[in-house]
Coordinates of N, CA, C and O and ligand atoms in Angstrom, one line a residue:
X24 N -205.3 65.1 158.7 CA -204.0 64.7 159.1 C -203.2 65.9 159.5 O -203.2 66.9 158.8
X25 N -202.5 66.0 160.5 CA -201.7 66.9 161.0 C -200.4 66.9 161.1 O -199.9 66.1 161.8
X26 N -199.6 67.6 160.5 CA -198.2 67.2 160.4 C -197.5 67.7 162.1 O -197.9 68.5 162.9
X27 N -196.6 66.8 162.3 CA -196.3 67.5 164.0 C -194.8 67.2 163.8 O -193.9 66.4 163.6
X28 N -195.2 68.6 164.1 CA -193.4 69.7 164.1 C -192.5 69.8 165.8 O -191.6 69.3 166.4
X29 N -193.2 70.5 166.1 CA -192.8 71.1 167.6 C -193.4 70.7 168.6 O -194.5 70.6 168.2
X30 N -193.4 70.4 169.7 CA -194.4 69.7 170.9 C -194.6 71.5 171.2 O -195.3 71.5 172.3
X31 N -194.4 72.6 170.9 CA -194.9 73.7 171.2 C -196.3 73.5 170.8 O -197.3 73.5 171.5
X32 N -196.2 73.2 169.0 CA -198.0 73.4 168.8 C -198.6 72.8 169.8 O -199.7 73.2 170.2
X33 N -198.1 71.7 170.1 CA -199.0 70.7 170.8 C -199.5 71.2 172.3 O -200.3 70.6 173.0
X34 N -198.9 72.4 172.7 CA -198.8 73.0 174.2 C -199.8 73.2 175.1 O -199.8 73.0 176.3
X35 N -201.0 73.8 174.0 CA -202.2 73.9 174.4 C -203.1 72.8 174.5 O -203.6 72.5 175.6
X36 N -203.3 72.1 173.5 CA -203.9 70.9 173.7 C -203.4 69.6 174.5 O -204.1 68.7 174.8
X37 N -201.7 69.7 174.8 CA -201.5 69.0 175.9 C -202.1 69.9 177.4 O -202.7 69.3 178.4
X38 N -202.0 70.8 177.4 CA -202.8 71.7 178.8 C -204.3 71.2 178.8 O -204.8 70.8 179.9
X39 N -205.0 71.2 177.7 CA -206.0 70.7 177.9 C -206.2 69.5 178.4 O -206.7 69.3 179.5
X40 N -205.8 68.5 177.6 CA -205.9 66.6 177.9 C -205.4 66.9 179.4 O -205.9 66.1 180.2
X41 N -204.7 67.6 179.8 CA -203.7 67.1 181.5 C -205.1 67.7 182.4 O -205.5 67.0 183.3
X42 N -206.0 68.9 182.1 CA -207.6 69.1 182.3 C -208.3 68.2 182.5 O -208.6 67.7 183.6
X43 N -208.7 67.8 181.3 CA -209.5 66.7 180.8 C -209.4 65.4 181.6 O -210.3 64.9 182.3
X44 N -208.0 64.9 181.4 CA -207.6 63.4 181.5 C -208.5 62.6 180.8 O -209.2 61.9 181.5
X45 N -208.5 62.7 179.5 CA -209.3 61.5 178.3 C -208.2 60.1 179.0 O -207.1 59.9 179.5
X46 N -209.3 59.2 178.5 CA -208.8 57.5 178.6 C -208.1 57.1 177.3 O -208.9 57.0 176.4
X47 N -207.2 57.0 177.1 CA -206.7 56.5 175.8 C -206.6 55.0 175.7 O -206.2 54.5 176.8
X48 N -206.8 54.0 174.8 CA -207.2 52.9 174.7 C -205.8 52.3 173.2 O -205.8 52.2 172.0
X49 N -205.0 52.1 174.1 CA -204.5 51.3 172.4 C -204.9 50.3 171.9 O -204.6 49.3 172.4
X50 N -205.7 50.3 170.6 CA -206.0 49.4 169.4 C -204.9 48.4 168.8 O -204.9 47.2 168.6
X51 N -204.0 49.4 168.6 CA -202.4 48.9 168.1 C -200.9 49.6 168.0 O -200.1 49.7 169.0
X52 N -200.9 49.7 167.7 CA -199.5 50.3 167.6 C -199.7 51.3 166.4 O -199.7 51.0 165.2
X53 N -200.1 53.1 167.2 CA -200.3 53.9 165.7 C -202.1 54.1 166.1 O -202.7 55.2 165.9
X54 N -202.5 53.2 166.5 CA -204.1 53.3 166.6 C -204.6 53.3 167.8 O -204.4 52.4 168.6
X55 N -205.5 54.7 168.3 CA -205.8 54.8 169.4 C -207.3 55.3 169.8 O -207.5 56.4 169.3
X56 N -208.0 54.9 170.4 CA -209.5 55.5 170.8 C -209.2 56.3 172.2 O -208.4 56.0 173.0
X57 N -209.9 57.3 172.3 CA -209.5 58.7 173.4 C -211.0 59.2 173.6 O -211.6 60.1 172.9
X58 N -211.5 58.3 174.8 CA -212.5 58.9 175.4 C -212.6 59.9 176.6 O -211.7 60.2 177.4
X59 N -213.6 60.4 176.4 CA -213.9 62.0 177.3 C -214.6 60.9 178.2 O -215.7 60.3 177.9
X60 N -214.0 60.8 179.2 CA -214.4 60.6 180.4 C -216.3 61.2 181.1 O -217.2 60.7 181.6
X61 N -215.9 62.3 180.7 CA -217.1 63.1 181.1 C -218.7 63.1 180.6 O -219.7 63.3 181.2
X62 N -218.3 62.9 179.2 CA -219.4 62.8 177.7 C -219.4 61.7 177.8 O -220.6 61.4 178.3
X63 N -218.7 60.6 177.6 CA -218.4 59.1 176.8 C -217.9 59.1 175.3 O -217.7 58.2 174.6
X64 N -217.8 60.6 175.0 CA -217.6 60.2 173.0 C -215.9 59.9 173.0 O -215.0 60.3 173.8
X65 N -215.9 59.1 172.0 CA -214.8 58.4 171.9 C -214.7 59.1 170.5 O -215.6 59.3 169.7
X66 N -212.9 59.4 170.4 CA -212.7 59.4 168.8 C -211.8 58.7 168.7 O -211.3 58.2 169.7
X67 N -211.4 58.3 166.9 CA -210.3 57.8 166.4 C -208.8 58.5 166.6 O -208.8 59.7 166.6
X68 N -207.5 57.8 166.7 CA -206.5 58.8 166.4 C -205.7 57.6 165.7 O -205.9 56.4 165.7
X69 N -204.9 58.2 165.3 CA -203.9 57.5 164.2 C -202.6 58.0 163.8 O -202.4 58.9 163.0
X70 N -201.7 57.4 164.4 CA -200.5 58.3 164.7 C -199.7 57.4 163.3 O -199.8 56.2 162.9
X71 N -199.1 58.6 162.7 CA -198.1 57.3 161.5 C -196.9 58.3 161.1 O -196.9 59.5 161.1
X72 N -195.8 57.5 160.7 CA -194.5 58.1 160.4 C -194.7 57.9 158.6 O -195.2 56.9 158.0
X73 N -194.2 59.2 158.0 CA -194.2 58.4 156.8 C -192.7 59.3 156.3 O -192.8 60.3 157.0
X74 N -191.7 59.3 155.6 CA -190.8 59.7 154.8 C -190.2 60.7 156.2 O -190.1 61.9 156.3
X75 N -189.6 59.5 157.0 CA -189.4 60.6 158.7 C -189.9 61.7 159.2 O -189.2 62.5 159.8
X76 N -191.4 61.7 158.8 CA -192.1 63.0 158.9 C -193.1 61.8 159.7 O -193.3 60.6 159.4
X77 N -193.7 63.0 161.1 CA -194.8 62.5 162.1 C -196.4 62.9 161.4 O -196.7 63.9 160.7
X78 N -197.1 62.0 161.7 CA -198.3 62.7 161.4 C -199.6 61.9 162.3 O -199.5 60.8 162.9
X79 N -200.5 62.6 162.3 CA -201.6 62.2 163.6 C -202.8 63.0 162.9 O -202.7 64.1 162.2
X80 N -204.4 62.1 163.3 CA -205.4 62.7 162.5 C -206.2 62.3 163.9 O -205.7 61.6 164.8
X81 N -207.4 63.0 163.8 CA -208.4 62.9 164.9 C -209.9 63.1 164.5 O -210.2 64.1 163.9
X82 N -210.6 62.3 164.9 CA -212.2 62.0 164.1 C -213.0 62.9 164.6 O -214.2 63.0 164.4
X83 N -212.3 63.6 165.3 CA -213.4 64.9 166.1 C -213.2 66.3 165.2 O -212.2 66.7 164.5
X84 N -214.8 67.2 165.6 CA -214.7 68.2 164.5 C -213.4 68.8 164.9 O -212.8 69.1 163.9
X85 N -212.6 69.0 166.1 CA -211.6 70.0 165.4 C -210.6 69.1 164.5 O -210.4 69.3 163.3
X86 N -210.3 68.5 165.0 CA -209.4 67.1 164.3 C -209.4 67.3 162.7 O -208.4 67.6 162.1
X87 N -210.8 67.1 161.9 CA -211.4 67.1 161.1 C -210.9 68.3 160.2 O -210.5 68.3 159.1
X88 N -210.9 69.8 161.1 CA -210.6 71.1 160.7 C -208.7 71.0 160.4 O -207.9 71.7 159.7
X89 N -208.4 70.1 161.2 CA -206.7 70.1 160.9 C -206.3 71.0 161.9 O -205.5 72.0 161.7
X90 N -206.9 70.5 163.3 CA -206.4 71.4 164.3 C -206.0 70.4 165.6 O -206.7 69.4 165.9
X91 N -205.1 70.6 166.2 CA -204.4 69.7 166.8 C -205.3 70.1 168.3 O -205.2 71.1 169.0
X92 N -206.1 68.8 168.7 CA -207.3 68.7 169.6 C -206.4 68.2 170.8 O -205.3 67.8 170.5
X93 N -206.8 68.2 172.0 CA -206.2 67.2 172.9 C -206.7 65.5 172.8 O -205.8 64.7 173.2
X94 N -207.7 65.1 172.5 CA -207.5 63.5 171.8 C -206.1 63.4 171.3 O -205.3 62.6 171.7
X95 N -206.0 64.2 170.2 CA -204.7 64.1 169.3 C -203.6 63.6 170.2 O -203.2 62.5 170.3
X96 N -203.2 65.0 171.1 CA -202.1 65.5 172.5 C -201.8 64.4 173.3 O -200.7 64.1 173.7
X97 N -203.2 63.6 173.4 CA -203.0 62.5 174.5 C -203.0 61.3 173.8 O -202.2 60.5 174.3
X98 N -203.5 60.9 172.8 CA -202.6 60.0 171.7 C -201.2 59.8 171.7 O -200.6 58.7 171.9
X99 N -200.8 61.1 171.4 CA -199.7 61.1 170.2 C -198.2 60.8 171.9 O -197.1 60.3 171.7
X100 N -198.7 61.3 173.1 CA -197.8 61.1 174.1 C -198.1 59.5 174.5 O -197.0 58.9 174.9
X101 N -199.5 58.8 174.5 CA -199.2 57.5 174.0 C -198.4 56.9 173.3 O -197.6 56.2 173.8
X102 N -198.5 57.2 172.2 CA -198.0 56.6 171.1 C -196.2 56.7 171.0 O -195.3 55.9 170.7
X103 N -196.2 58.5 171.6 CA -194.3 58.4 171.7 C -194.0 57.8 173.0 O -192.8 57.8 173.2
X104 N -194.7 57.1 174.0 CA -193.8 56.4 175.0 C -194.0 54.7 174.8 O -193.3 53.8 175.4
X105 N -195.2 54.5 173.6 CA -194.9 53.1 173.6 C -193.8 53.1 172.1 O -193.6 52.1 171.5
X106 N -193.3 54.2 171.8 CA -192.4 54.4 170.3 C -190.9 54.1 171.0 O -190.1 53.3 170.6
X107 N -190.9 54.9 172.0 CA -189.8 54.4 172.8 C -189.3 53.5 173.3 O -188.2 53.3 173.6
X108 N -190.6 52.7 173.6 CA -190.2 51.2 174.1 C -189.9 50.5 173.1 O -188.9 49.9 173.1
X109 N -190.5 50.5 172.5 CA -190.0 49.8 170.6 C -188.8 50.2 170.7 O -188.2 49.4 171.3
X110 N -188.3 51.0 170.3 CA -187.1 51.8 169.9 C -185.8 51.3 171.0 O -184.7 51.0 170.6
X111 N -186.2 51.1 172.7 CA -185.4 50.2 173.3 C -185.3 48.6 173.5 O -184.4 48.0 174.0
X112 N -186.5 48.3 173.0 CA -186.2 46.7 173.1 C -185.3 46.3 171.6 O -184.7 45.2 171.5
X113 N -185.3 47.5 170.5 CA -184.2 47.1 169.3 C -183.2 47.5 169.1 O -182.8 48.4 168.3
X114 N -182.3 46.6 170.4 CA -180.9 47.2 170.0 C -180.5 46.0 169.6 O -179.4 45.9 169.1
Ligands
ZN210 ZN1 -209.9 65.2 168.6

């Protein structure tokens, strides 16, 4: 699990995924599969709020190491533009 502070950490591994361009797949809301186009390997991601603190995990070795991967990067920009749509359909 990765605690996510700054979209700086995330700077590099968003550079990467905008490289890459993985498929991201939403499962649910929070839950996401992020295939490499290139390979076919798919990982898990899992974006969750807990005590107003962000957090995000990723099933790939770096993920695993607690290092913020681009799976993660292209998730987690998933996850905050469907967070926003949530957030405007509740007014
Ligand atoms: Zn990953």
């Amino acid at each position: 699990m990765i605690k996510l502070t700054t979209a700086a950490k995330l700077t590099n591994a968003i550079n990467k995924a905008r490289t890459v361009k993985p498929r991201v797949a939403i499962n649910k809301f929070g839950s996401y599969t992020v295939t490499n186009k290139a390979t076919g390997a798919t990982y898990a991601v899992e974006c969750q709020k807990r005590e107003g603190k962000r957090f995000a995990s990723c099933t790939c070795k770096a993920g695993g190491r607690g290092q913020a991967c681009y799976h993660l990067a292209s998730a987690v920009s998933v996850h905050m533009q469907l967070a926003a749509e949530r957030a405007a359909l509740n007014f």
